[in-house]
Short mmCIF file of C-alpha atoms and ligand atoms in Angstrom, two decimals:
data_model
loop_
_atom_site.label_atom_id
_atom_site.label_comp_id
_atom_site.label_asym_id
_atom_site.label_seq_id
_atom_site.Cartn_x
_atom_site.Cartn_y
_atom_site.Cartn_z
CA UNK R 1 0.00 0.00 0.00
CA UNK R 2 1.31 3.43 -0.86
CA UNK R 3 1.94 5.76 2.00
CA UNK R 4 -0.11 8.94 1.86
CA UNK R 5 -2.83 7.37 -0.32
CA UNK R 6 -6.42 7.17 0.86
CA UNK R 7 -7.01 3.86 2.65
CA UNK R 8 -10.25 3.08 4.41
CA UNK R 9 -10.98 6.77 3.98
CA UNK R 10 -7.99 7.84 6.01
CA UNK R 11 -4.78 9.39 4.81
CA UNK R 12 -1.84 7.62 6.42
CA UNK R 13 -1.08 9.26 9.71
CA UNK R 14 2.46 10.33 8.97
CA UNK R 15 3.42 12.93 11.53
CA UNK R 16 0.12 12.35 13.33
CA UNK R 17 1.56 10.91 16.51
CA UNK R 18 0.09 13.89 18.38
CA UNK R 19 -3.28 12.29 17.65
CA UNK R 20 -2.25 9.02 19.31
CA UNK R 21 -4.86 8.05 21.90
CA UNK R 22 -3.27 4.79 22.92
CA UNK R 23 -1.24 1.95 21.50
CA UNK R 24 -1.66 -1.51 20.11
CA UNK R 25 -0.21 -4.51 21.93
CA UNK R 26 -0.32 -8.30 22.03
CA UNK R 27 -2.73 -10.29 24.17
CA UNK R 28 -0.37 -13.28 24.07
CA UNK R 29 3.14 -11.92 23.71
CA UNK R 30 5.02 -15.07 24.71
CA UNK R 31 3.28 -17.21 22.06
CA UNK R 32 5.15 -17.79 18.74
CA UNK R 33 3.66 -16.15 15.67
CA UNK R 34 1.84 -18.06 12.94
CA UNK R 35 4.69 -17.19 10.56
CA UNK R 36 7.24 -18.83 12.86
CA UNK R 37 5.16 -21.98 13.33
CA UNK R 38 4.32 -22.24 9.65
CA UNK R 39 7.87 -21.56 8.53
CA UNK R 40 7.25 -18.42 6.49
CA UNK R 41 10.63 -17.21 5.21
CA UNK R 42 9.71 -13.80 3.81
CA UNK R 43 6.78 -11.54 3.08
CA UNK R 44 6.26 -12.91 -0.46
CA UNK R 45 5.48 -16.33 1.02
CA UNK R 46 3.02 -14.74 3.43
CA UNK R 47 1.36 -12.89 0.54
CA UNK R 48 1.02 -16.16 -1.38
CA UNK R 49 -0.82 -17.82 1.52
CA UNK R 50 -3.01 -14.73 2.03
CA UNK R 51 -3.89 -14.76 -1.69
CA UNK R 52 -4.74 -18.49 -1.74
CA UNK R 53 -7.11 -18.02 1.16
CA UNK R 54 -8.30 -14.42 0.83
CA UNK R 55 -7.64 -13.25 -2.73
CA UNK R 56 -10.24 -13.04 -5.52
CA UNK R 57 -11.28 -16.63 -6.29
CA UNK R 58 -9.55 -17.83 -3.10
CA UNK R 59 -11.07 -20.14 -0.48
CA UNK R 60 -12.73 -17.23 1.34
CA UNK R 61 -14.39 -15.72 -1.73
CA UNK R 62 -18.08 -16.55 -1.81
CA UNK R 63 -18.18 -16.53 -5.61
CA UNK R 64 -21.54 -18.27 -5.84
CA UNK R 65 -23.24 -16.44 -2.97
CA UNK R 66 -23.60 -19.80 -1.19
CA UNK R 67 -23.13 -18.57 2.37
CA UNK R 68 -26.54 -18.73 4.12
CA UNK R 69 -28.15 -16.19 6.48
CA UNK R 70 -27.35 -16.00 10.19
CA UNK R 71 -30.21 -15.26 12.58
CA UNK R 72 -28.80 -11.84 13.50
CA UNK R 73 -30.67 -8.85 12.02
CA UNK R 74 -28.59 -7.15 9.33
CA UNK R 75 -28.49 -3.82 11.21
CA UNK R 76 -26.08 -5.37 13.74
CA UNK R 77 -23.43 -5.64 11.01
CA UNK R 78 -23.31 -1.86 10.86
CA UNK R 79 -23.63 -1.50 14.61
CA UNK R 80 -20.57 -3.79 14.83
CA UNK R 81 -18.72 -1.62 12.33
CA UNK R 82 -19.72 1.50 14.24
CA UNK R 83 -18.31 -0.04 17.46
CA UNK R 84 -15.07 -0.92 15.64
CA UNK R 85 -14.69 2.71 14.64
CA UNK R 86 -15.12 3.76 18.26
CA UNK R 87 -12.22 1.72 19.60
CA UNK R 88 -9.58 0.93 17.00
CA UNK R 89 -7.78 2.69 14.16
CA UNK R 90 -4.38 1.75 12.83
CA UNK R 91 -3.11 4.05 10.11
CA UNK R 92 0.58 3.26 10.57
CA UNK R 93 1.30 -0.41 9.93
CA UNK R 94 2.38 -1.31 6.38
CA UNK R 95 0.16 -3.87 4.65
CA UNK R 96 3.13 -5.12 2.64
CA UNK R 97 5.66 -4.68 5.40
CA UNK R 98 7.82 -7.10 7.35
CA UNK R 99 6.65 -8.70 10.59
CA UNK R 100 6.69 -6.18 13.44
CA UNK R 101 8.40 -7.13 16.67
CA UNK R 102 6.33 -6.96 19.87
CA UNK R 103 8.19 -3.77 20.87
CA UNK R 104 7.24 -2.12 17.57
CA UNK R 105 3.60 -3.15 18.03
CA UNK R 106 3.61 -1.62 21.50
CA UNK R 107 4.72 1.63 19.82
CA UNK R 108 2.05 1.47 17.11
CA UNK R 109 -0.46 4.28 17.72
CA UNK R 110 -4.16 3.54 18.02
CA UNK R 111 -6.02 6.68 16.96
CA UNK R 112 -9.15 5.73 18.91
CA UNK R 113 -9.54 5.35 22.67
CA UNK R 114 -9.89 1.76 23.90
CA UNK R 115 -13.14 2.68 25.64
CA UNK R 116 -16.75 2.73 24.59
CA UNK R 117 -16.88 6.51 24.88
CA UNK R 118 -18.21 7.30 21.40
CA UNK R 119 -15.22 9.41 20.43
CA UNK R 120 -16.26 8.64 16.85
CA UNK R 121 -19.44 10.67 17.58
CA UNK R 122 -18.26 13.36 19.99
CA UNK R 123 -14.73 13.79 18.64
CA UNK R 124 -12.84 15.72 21.29
CA UNK R 125 -16.02 17.48 22.44
CA UNK R 126 -17.71 20.87 21.83
CA UNK R 127 -14.75 23.00 22.84
CA UNK R 128 -12.07 21.28 20.78
CA UNK R 129 -14.33 20.35 17.85
CA UNK R 130 -17.15 22.94 17.68
CA UNK R 131 -17.79 22.13 14.00
CA UNK R 132 -19.54 18.91 15.09
CA UNK R 133 -22.09 20.91 17.10
CA UNK R 134 -25.09 23.09 16.44
CA UNK R 135 -24.11 26.64 17.38
CA UNK R 136 -27.76 27.54 18.05
CA UNK R 137 -28.33 24.98 20.79
CA UNK R 138 -25.69 24.16 23.33
CA UNK R 139 -24.58 20.53 23.27
CA UNK R 140 -26.67 19.57 20.25
CA UNK R 141 -24.87 17.58 17.53
CA UNK R 142 -25.25 18.71 13.93
CA UNK R 143 -27.55 16.52 11.81
CA UNK R 144 -28.44 16.64 8.10
CA UNK R 145 -27.37 18.86 5.23
CA UNK R 146 -29.03 21.00 2.58
CA UNK R 147 -29.68 18.00 0.29
CA UNK R 148 -30.99 15.52 2.84
CA UNK R 149 -32.07 16.20 6.41
CA UNK R 150 -31.82 12.44 7.01
CA UNK R 151 -28.09 12.35 6.32
CA UNK R 152 -24.91 13.26 8.17
CA UNK R 153 -23.83 16.90 8.31
CA UNK R 154 -21.44 17.50 5.40
CA UNK R 155 -19.14 20.21 4.10
CA UNK R 156 -19.56 21.60 0.59
CA UNK R 157 -17.41 18.78 -0.83
CA UNK R 158 -19.82 16.24 0.60
CA UNK R 159 -17.40 14.97 3.27
CA UNK R 160 -19.11 14.08 6.53
CA UNK R 161 -18.50 16.30 9.57
CA UNK R 162 -18.19 13.52 12.13
CA UNK R 163 -15.68 12.22 14.67
CA UNK R 164 -14.41 9.35 12.49
CA UNK R 165 -14.51 9.51 8.67
CA UNK R 166 -14.87 5.71 8.46
CA UNK R 167 -18.46 6.08 9.64
CA UNK R 168 -19.17 7.39 6.17
CA UNK R 169 -17.60 4.41 4.41
CA UNK R 170 -20.91 2.99 3.27
CA UNK R 171 -24.50 4.13 3.28
CA UNK R 172 -25.57 1.93 6.19
CA UNK R 173 -22.81 2.75 8.63
CA UNK R 174 -23.40 6.44 7.83
CA UNK R 175 -27.07 6.03 8.73
CA UNK R 176 -26.10 4.14 11.90
CA UNK R 177 -23.95 7.11 12.89
CA UNK R 178 -26.92 9.38 12.22
CA UNK R 179 -29.01 7.25 14.59
CA UNK R 180 -26.54 7.98 17.37
CA UNK R 181 -26.44 11.71 16.61
CA UNK R 182 -30.22 11.76 16.90
CA UNK R 183 -30.22 9.63 20.02
CA UNK R 184 -27.87 12.11 21.69
CA UNK R 185 -30.01 15.07 20.63
CA UNK R 186 -33.13 13.46 22.04
CA UNK R 187 -31.42 12.58 25.34
CA UNK R 188 -30.17 16.19 25.59
CA UNK R 189 -33.66 17.51 26.41
CA UNK R 190 -33.52 18.80 29.99
CA UNK R 191 -29.89 17.75 30.45
CA UNK R 192 -26.51 19.45 30.21
CA UNK R 193 -24.21 18.26 27.41
CA UNK R 194 -22.06 16.32 29.88
CA UNK R 195 -25.07 14.57 31.46
CA UNK R 196 -26.53 13.69 28.06
CA UNK R 197 -23.17 12.39 26.85
CA UNK R 198 -22.81 10.16 29.91
CA UNK R 199 -26.38 8.91 29.54
CA UNK R 200 -25.82 8.10 25.84
CA UNK R 201 -22.51 6.37 26.54
CA UNK R 202 -24.00 4.17 29.26
CA UNK R 203 -26.95 3.17 27.07
CA UNK R 204 -24.55 2.38 24.25
CA UNK R 205 -22.29 0.33 26.54
CA UNK R 206 -25.33 -1.59 27.77
CA UNK R 207 -26.24 -2.35 24.16
CA UNK R 208 -22.75 -3.60 23.38
CA UNK R 209 -22.58 -6.00 26.32
CA UNK R 210 -26.18 -7.12 26.81
CA UNK R 211 -27.58 -7.02 23.31
CA UNK R 212 -24.86 -7.17 20.65
CA UNK R 213 -22.28 -9.45 22.30
CA UNK R 214 -24.98 -11.77 23.54
CA UNK R 215 -26.14 -12.23 19.97
CA UNK R 216 -22.74 -12.73 18.35
CA UNK R 217 -20.85 -14.74 21.00
CA UNK R 218 -20.91 -18.44 21.75
CA UNK R 219 -23.62 -18.79 24.48
CA UNK R 220 -21.54 -21.08 26.72
CA UNK R 221 -18.56 -18.69 26.68
CA UNK R 222 -20.82 -15.66 27.19
CA UNK R 223 -22.47 -17.28 30.24
CA UNK R 224 -19.09 -18.35 31.62
CA UNK R 225 -17.76 -14.80 31.31
CA UNK R 226 -20.86 -13.26 32.95
CA UNK R 227 -20.39 -15.61 35.90
CA UNK R 228 -16.68 -14.72 36.14
CA UNK R 229 -17.49 -10.98 36.01
CA UNK R 230 -20.05 -11.41 38.80
CA UNK R 231 -17.40 -13.21 40.90
CA UNK R 232 -14.85 -10.45 40.26
CA UNK R 233 -12.58 -12.87 38.36
CA UNK R 234 -12.44 -11.01 35.07
CA UNK R 235 -10.67 -10.25 32.73
CA UNK R 236 -8.34 -13.25 32.51
CA UNK R 237 -5.64 -11.57 30.40
CA UNK R 238 -3.69 -8.40 31.01
CA UNK R 239 -3.17 -5.89 28.23
CA UNK R 240 -1.93 -2.59 29.54
CA UNK R 241 0.79 -0.26 28.34
CA UNK R 242 3.72 0.86 30.46
CA UNK R 243 1.55 3.61 31.99
CA UNK R 244 -1.07 1.07 33.06
CA UNK R 245 -3.50 2.22 30.36
CA UNK R 246 -5.50 -0.36 28.36
CA UNK R 247 -3.95 -1.01 24.96
CA UNK R 248 -5.63 -2.57 21.93
CA UNK R 249 -4.65 -6.23 21.40
CA UNK R 250 -3.94 -7.04 17.75
CA UNK R 251 -5.52 -10.49 18.21
CA UNK R 252 -8.76 -8.51 18.58
CA UNK R 253 -8.30 -5.68 16.06
CA UNK R 254 -6.65 -7.66 13.28
CA UNK R 255 -8.52 -10.96 13.62
CA UNK R 256 -11.38 -11.57 16.07
CA UNK R 257 -13.18 -8.25 15.73
CA UNK R 258 -12.94 -8.35 11.96
CA UNK R 259 -15.55 -11.12 12.15
CA UNK R 260 -18.13 -8.56 11.02
CA UNK R 261 -16.64 -8.66 7.53
CA UNK R 262 -18.18 -12.10 7.04
CA UNK R 263 -21.62 -10.79 8.09
CA UNK R 264 -21.67 -8.33 5.19
CA UNK R 265 -24.04 -9.09 2.31
CA UNK R 266 -23.75 -7.79 -1.24
CA UNK R 267 -27.29 -6.38 -1.26
CA UNK R 268 -29.48 -4.69 1.34
CA UNK R 269 -32.90 -3.13 1.47
CA UNK R 270 -32.72 0.63 2.02
CA UNK R 271 -36.48 1.26 2.38
CA UNK R 272 -39.81 0.23 0.87
CA UNK R 273 -38.95 1.73 -2.54
CA UNK R 274 -35.44 0.23 -2.71
CA UNK R 275 -35.66 -3.34 -1.41
CA UNK R 276 -32.25 -4.42 -2.78
CA UNK R 277 -29.35 -2.07 -3.42
CA UNK R 278 -25.70 -3.01 -3.57
CA UNK R 279 -23.55 -2.16 -0.56
CA UNK R 280 -21.56 0.16 -2.82
CA UNK R 281 -24.14 1.02 -5.44
CA UNK R 282 -22.75 2.84 -8.47
CA UNK R 283 -26.24 3.80 -9.65
CA UNK R 284 -26.54 6.21 -6.76
CA UNK R 285 -22.87 7.12 -6.47
CA UNK R 286 -22.79 5.57 -2.99
CA UNK R 287 -19.24 4.23 -3.21
CA UNK R 288 -18.56 5.53 0.27
CA UNK R 289 -17.66 8.96 1.67
CA UNK R 290 -20.41 10.90 -0.06
CA UNK R 291 -23.92 12.27 0.48
CA UNK R 292 -26.84 9.91 1.00
CA UNK R 293 -29.47 10.64 -1.69
CA UNK R 294 -32.85 11.37 0.00
CA UNK R 295 -34.49 8.40 -1.75
CA UNK R 296 -31.98 6.01 -0.13
CA UNK R 297 -32.57 7.17 3.45
CA UNK R 298 -32.47 3.91 5.41
CA UNK R 299 -35.63 2.64 7.04
CA UNK R 300 -34.26 0.38 9.78
CA UNK R 301 -37.51 -1.60 9.92
CA UNK R 302 -36.16 -3.48 6.89
CA UNK R 303 -32.91 -4.45 8.65
CA UNK R 304 -33.98 -4.82 12.28
CA UNK R 305 -36.80 -6.22 14.42
CA UNK R 306 -38.35 -2.77 14.93
CA UNK R 307 -41.86 -3.52 13.71
CA UNK R 308 -43.52 -6.92 14.32
CA UNK R 309 -45.48 -6.55 11.06
CA UNK R 310 -42.39 -6.02 8.94
CA UNK R 311 -40.00 -8.72 7.70
CA UNK R 312 -36.35 -7.73 7.96
CA UNK R 313 -33.08 -8.86 6.35
CA UNK R 314 -30.59 -10.92 8.30
CA UNK R 315 -26.83 -10.66 8.23
CA UNK R 316 -24.89 -13.19 6.20
CA UNK R 317 -23.69 -16.26 8.13
CA UNK R 318 -20.60 -15.88 10.28
CA UNK R 319 -18.27 -18.21 8.43
CA UNK R 320 -15.10 -18.20 6.35
CA UNK R 321 -16.84 -16.78 3.27
CA UNK R 322 -16.71 -13.14 2.13
CA UNK R 323 -19.32 -11.50 -0.11
CA UNK R 324 -18.02 -10.49 -3.53
CA UNK R 325 -18.56 -6.82 -2.63
CA UNK R 326 -15.78 -7.02 -0.03
CA UNK R 327 -13.41 -8.94 -2.28
CA UNK R 328 -13.54 -6.06 -4.78
CA UNK R 329 -13.57 -2.96 -2.60
CA UNK R 330 -14.02 0.33 -4.49
CA UNK R 331 -11.41 3.07 -4.87
CA UNK R 332 -12.75 5.44 -2.21
CA UNK R 333 -12.27 2.70 0.40
CA UNK R 334 -8.86 1.29 -0.58
CA UNK R 335 -7.44 3.79 -3.09
CA UNK R 336 -5.91 2.61 -6.36
CA UNK R 337 -4.98 -0.94 -5.46
CA UNK R 338 -3.97 -4.29 -6.94
CA UNK R 339 -6.57 -7.05 -7.23
CA UNK R 340 -5.37 -8.69 -4.02
CA UNK R 341 -5.23 -5.44 -2.08
CA UNK R 342 -8.87 -4.78 -2.98
CA UNK R 343 -9.85 -7.93 -1.13
CA UNK R 344 -10.66 -7.36 2.51
CA UNK R 345 -10.06 -11.04 3.32
CA UNK R 346 -6.57 -10.81 1.81
CA UNK R 347 -5.88 -7.57 3.72
CA UNK R 348 -7.01 -9.08 7.02
CA UNK R 349 -4.76 -12.11 6.57
CA UNK R 350 -1.72 -10.18 5.40
CA UNK R 351 -2.15 -7.60 8.16
CA UNK R 352 -2.25 -10.54 10.58
CA UNK R 353 1.15 -11.66 9.29
CA UNK R 354 2.65 -8.15 9.61
CA UNK R 355 1.35 -7.82 13.16
CA UNK R 356 2.81 -11.18 14.16
CA UNK R 357 -0.47 -12.90 15.07
CA UNK R 358 -0.20 -16.44 16.44
CA UNK R 359 -2.06 -19.32 14.79
CA UNK R 360 -5.62 -20.12 15.83
CA UNK R 361 -4.43 -23.32 17.50
CA UNK R 362 -1.92 -21.38 19.64
CA UNK R 363 -4.55 -18.86 20.76
CA UNK R 364 -7.07 -21.61 21.56
CA UNK R 365 -4.46 -23.30 23.71
CA UNK R 366 -3.50 -20.07 25.50
CA UNK R 367 -7.15 -19.26 26.28
CA UNK R 368 -7.80 -22.73 27.60
CA UNK R 369 -4.78 -22.27 29.81
CA UNK R 370 -6.41 -19.08 31.17
CA UNK R 371 -9.42 -21.13 32.24
CA UNK R 372 -11.79 -20.76 29.28
CA UNK R 373 -13.96 -23.88 28.88
CA UNK R 374 -13.00 -24.63 25.28
CA UNK R 375 -11.52 -27.51 23.30
CA UNK R 376 -8.17 -26.48 21.84
CA UNK R 377 -7.89 -29.59 19.68
CA UNK R 378 -11.19 -29.20 17.89
CA UNK R 379 -11.57 -30.45 14.29
CA UNK R 380 -12.60 -27.59 11.99
CA UNK R 381 -13.31 -29.91 9.02
CA UNK R 382 -11.10 -28.04 6.58
CA UNK R 383 -11.48 -30.85 4.05
CA UNK R 384 -15.13 -29.83 3.60
CA UNK R 385 -14.22 -26.36 2.36
CA UNK R 386 -14.84 -25.83 -1.36
CA UNK R 387 -11.49 -25.76 -3.17
CA UNK R 388 -9.53 -27.26 -0.26
CA UNK R 389 -8.67 -30.39 -2.23
CA UNK R 390 -7.25 -28.33 -5.07
CA UNK R 391 -4.45 -27.16 -2.77
CA UNK R 392 -1.21 -29.10 -2.69
CA UNK R 393 -1.07 -31.74 0.02
CA UNK R 394 1.81 -30.13 1.87
CA UNK R 395 0.00 -26.78 1.95
CA UNK R 396 -3.20 -28.40 3.23
CA UNK R 397 -1.31 -30.16 5.99
CA UNK R 398 0.48 -27.02 7.13
CA UNK R 399 -2.64 -24.85 6.99
CA UNK R 400 -4.68 -27.35 9.01
CA UNK R 401 -1.95 -27.60 11.61
CA UNK R 402 -1.02 -23.91 11.81
CA UNK R 403 -4.07 -21.95 10.74
CA UNK R 404 -3.83 -18.15 10.37
CA UNK R 405 -5.85 -16.72 13.27
CA UNK R 406 -8.45 -14.87 11.18
CA UNK R 407 -9.16 -17.90 8.98
CA UNK R 408 -9.32 -20.16 12.04
CA UNK R 409 -11.83 -17.90 13.84
CA UNK R 410 -14.11 -17.58 10.85
CA UNK R 411 -14.01 -21.32 10.16
CA UNK R 412 -14.70 -21.88 13.86
CA UNK R 413 -17.83 -19.69 13.57
CA UNK R 414 -19.01 -21.62 10.51
CA UNK R 415 -18.45 -25.05 12.05
CA UNK R 416 -18.93 -24.67 15.82
CA UNK R 417 -21.33 -21.72 15.66
CA UNK R 418 -23.13 -23.12 12.59
CA UNK R 419 -22.81 -19.63 11.02
CA UNK R 420 -25.21 -18.26 13.64
CA UNK R 421 -22.64 -16.93 16.10
CA UNK R 422 -18.91 -16.93 16.77
CA UNK R 423 -17.09 -19.95 18.11
CA UNK R 424 -15.52 -20.15 21.58
CA UNK R 425 -12.05 -18.76 20.74
CA UNK R 426 -13.29 -15.65 18.91
CA UNK R 427 -15.94 -15.09 21.61
CA UNK R 428 -13.32 -15.28 24.36
CA UNK R 429 -11.11 -12.69 22.60
CA UNK R 430 -14.06 -10.31 22.14
CA UNK R 431 -15.28 -10.67 25.71
CA UNK R 432 -11.76 -10.20 27.12
CA UNK R 433 -11.43 -6.84 25.43
CA UNK R 434 -14.97 -5.55 25.96
CA UNK R 435 -14.90 -6.91 29.52
CA UNK R 436 -11.68 -5.05 30.30
CA UNK R 437 -13.11 -1.87 28.75
CA UNK R 438 -16.38 -2.04 30.67
CA UNK R 439 -14.73 -2.92 33.97
CA UNK R 440 -12.49 0.15 33.72
CA UNK R 441 -13.62 3.54 35.04
CA UNK R 442 -16.84 5.48 34.36
CA UNK R 443 -18.89 2.81 32.61
CA UNK R 444 -22.44 1.69 33.35
CA UNK R 445 -21.05 -1.54 34.83
CA UNK R 446 -19.30 0.52 37.51
CA UNK R 447 -22.57 2.14 38.65
CA UNK R 448 -24.21 -0.01 41.32
CA UNK R 449 -27.85 0.31 40.24
CA UNK R 450 -27.84 1.82 36.77
CA UNK R 451 -30.06 0.38 34.08
CA UNK R 452 -31.44 1.70 30.78
CA UNK R 453 -34.32 4.14 30.90
CA UNK R 454 -37.75 2.46 31.21
CA UNK R 455 -38.89 4.31 28.07
CA UNK R 456 -36.13 2.42 26.22
CA UNK R 457 -37.21 -0.99 27.44
CA UNK R 458 -35.30 -0.97 30.75
CA UNK R 459 -33.27 -4.16 31.12
CA UNK R 460 -34.61 -5.41 27.78
CA UNK R 461 -33.08 -2.47 25.88
CA UNK R 462 -31.97 -3.41 22.34
CA UNK R 463 -30.99 -1.58 19.19
CA UNK R 464 -34.62 -1.84 18.01
CA UNK R 465 -35.77 0.11 21.08
CA UNK R 466 -33.28 2.82 20.20
CA UNK R 467 -34.60 3.08 16.64
CA UNK R 468 -38.22 3.27 17.84
CA UNK R 469 -37.29 5.92 20.41
CA UNK R 470 -35.40 8.07 17.89
CA UNK R 471 -38.12 7.70 15.25
CA UNK R 472 -40.77 8.76 17.73
CA UNK R 473 -39.10 12.17 18.21
C1 LIG J 1 -19.60 -2.99 5.96
C2 LIG J 1 -18.56 -3.03 5.26
C3 LIG J 1 -17.14 -2.94 5.74
C4 LIG J 1 -16.11 -2.50 4.99
C5 LIG J 1 -16.20 -2.03 3.55
C6 LIG J 1 -14.92 -2.56 5.79
C7 LIG J 1 -13.67 -2.21 5.34
C8 LIG J 1 -12.52 -2.27 6.09
C9 LIG J 1 -11.20 -1.94 5.60
C10 LIG J 1 -10.87 -1.50 4.19
C11 LIG J 1 -10.35 -2.10 6.62
C12 LIG J 1 -8.83 -1.91 6.60
C13 LIG J 1 -8.25 -3.27 6.27
C14 LIG J 1 -6.76 -3.33 6.33
O1 LIG J 1 -6.13 -2.68 5.49
O2 LIG J 1 -6.19 -4.04 7.18
C15 LIG J 1 -11.12 -2.52 7.77
C16 LIG J 1 -10.59 -2.72 9.02
C17 LIG J 1 -11.32 -3.15 10.08
N1 LIG J 1 -12.64 -3.52 10.08
FE1 LIG J 1 -13.92 -3.34 8.56
N2 LIG J 1 -15.24 -3.03 7.04
C18 LIG J 1 -16.60 -3.27 7.05
C19 LIG J 1 -17.31 -3.78 8.11
C20 LIG J 1 -16.79 -4.11 9.33
C21 LIG J 1 -17.51 -4.70 10.41
C22 LIG J 1 -18.99 -5.04 10.38
C23 LIG J 1 -16.62 -4.87 11.43
C24 LIG J 1 -16.81 -5.42 12.83
C25 LIG J 1 -17.44 -6.34 13.31
C26 LIG J 1 -15.33 -4.40 10.99
C27 LIG J 1 -14.18 -4.44 11.75
C28 LIG J 1 -12.96 -3.96 11.32
C29 LIG J 1 -11.80 -3.84 12.19
C30 LIG J 1 -11.70 -4.21 13.67
C31 LIG J 1 -10.78 -3.30 11.41
C32 LIG J 1 -9.39 -2.88 11.88
C33 LIG J 1 -9.48 -1.39 12.27
C34 LIG J 1 -8.15 -0.79 12.67
O3 LIG J 1 -7.60 -1.19 13.70
O4 LIG J 1 -7.65 0.11 11.95
N3 LIG J 1 -15.47 -3.95 9.72
N4 LIG J 1 -12.44 -2.63 7.41
#
């Protein structure tokens, strides 16, 4: 990838270390990397493996659209992406670079805070970033623009005025961001900005732990973790920087939390008039990072269980397969790129090599050692994967023995989670990180009796309640 070119909507952060909000780190630093175990000699060999698995026509490319539905409403895909953009952003590592040593990873800046504080919505707040706020009403976030009041605020070039540009990467994540802007503005009534911000953050944190993670994680691991939290025996791993601040484990940001990529479908309903548009639909110029045409304003009833009388679309199964749309990402998302670099599956795998991720088997073993009730010798039935038998025998053997973490976790979801939720290893990584975040200071979990507002469903609060509440304004 060329330095300085647009990638994921972000210019590379050369000279941006002042914007560093934390660092990346390893969850399992003493464990050998996948590259060591597999015997990768140089980066070309790593690229070859990434291309076989994640390139166009590779094992992870769902060329025939054969991956089934999960049972998770499609809106959660974009909620998941929105959460990603709240906690992790690496603009420094080189996609085609050499493996980084642990010390270099610990120096790698994360440009988001490892906390569910909605910095992607509030930026650095009204004083430091007044352009995010309505100057006519204190604490109110700007919403809409002259072309569409149901869109993000935008400058005259059409670029969104929001805390993280990635929340304008596709139509649906942009509309998810809008939902949060509106939620804040509704919660502001009768409150100071600070009180409304805290209230919104706590509701959001509740959603992440009690609604979203419960849906996407393996139920046995989720229940185990809830019991451990209640007993004060959580988290099991330690990931803090030298100042004692939480850092962002690459096992999470480069593998486990990229699980949402497999939930993405090629087509989605936008509203009653547009029941199936492409994720990046050229007809409407929605290739990311541009205005939402009024006719495509998203009606969440078609992607979420908001209205009992309305059928809604589900996310694609959580498995090793990627929709074609993500194997051929458009220019605004990845810049001018080679065929392989356009593939998100290839990028995830190669980035995993550069950041020295261990194999799936190694991570499973390490988590079991920490006490997680999981089988670290589980059979992931690789031989049943389409195209597996076309690989050379030696390659098959090595891949099955030392599986790149991202591929392992997605295969685990397909086999052990039946495509409906993540498997135990991916779930444990997610819960470790979100658990550590929520058990740190000023979160709803730290407040003895806090629970969501009764008008939002109280303890039953879900994303659908939020949509109904915002729409009722
Ligand atoms: C909806 C369409 C999506 C698109 C087009 C997209 C695109 C991308 C791209 C281009 C990258 C950078 C890849 C690299 O160079 O390494 C990325 C990173 C990432 N994505 Fe997605 N993504 C999508 C959805 C999601 C979802 C649903 C999730 C979460 C469940 C997610 C989680 C992540 C994470 C954790 C990263 C790494 C962020 C960082 O640390 O910089 N993405 N995505």
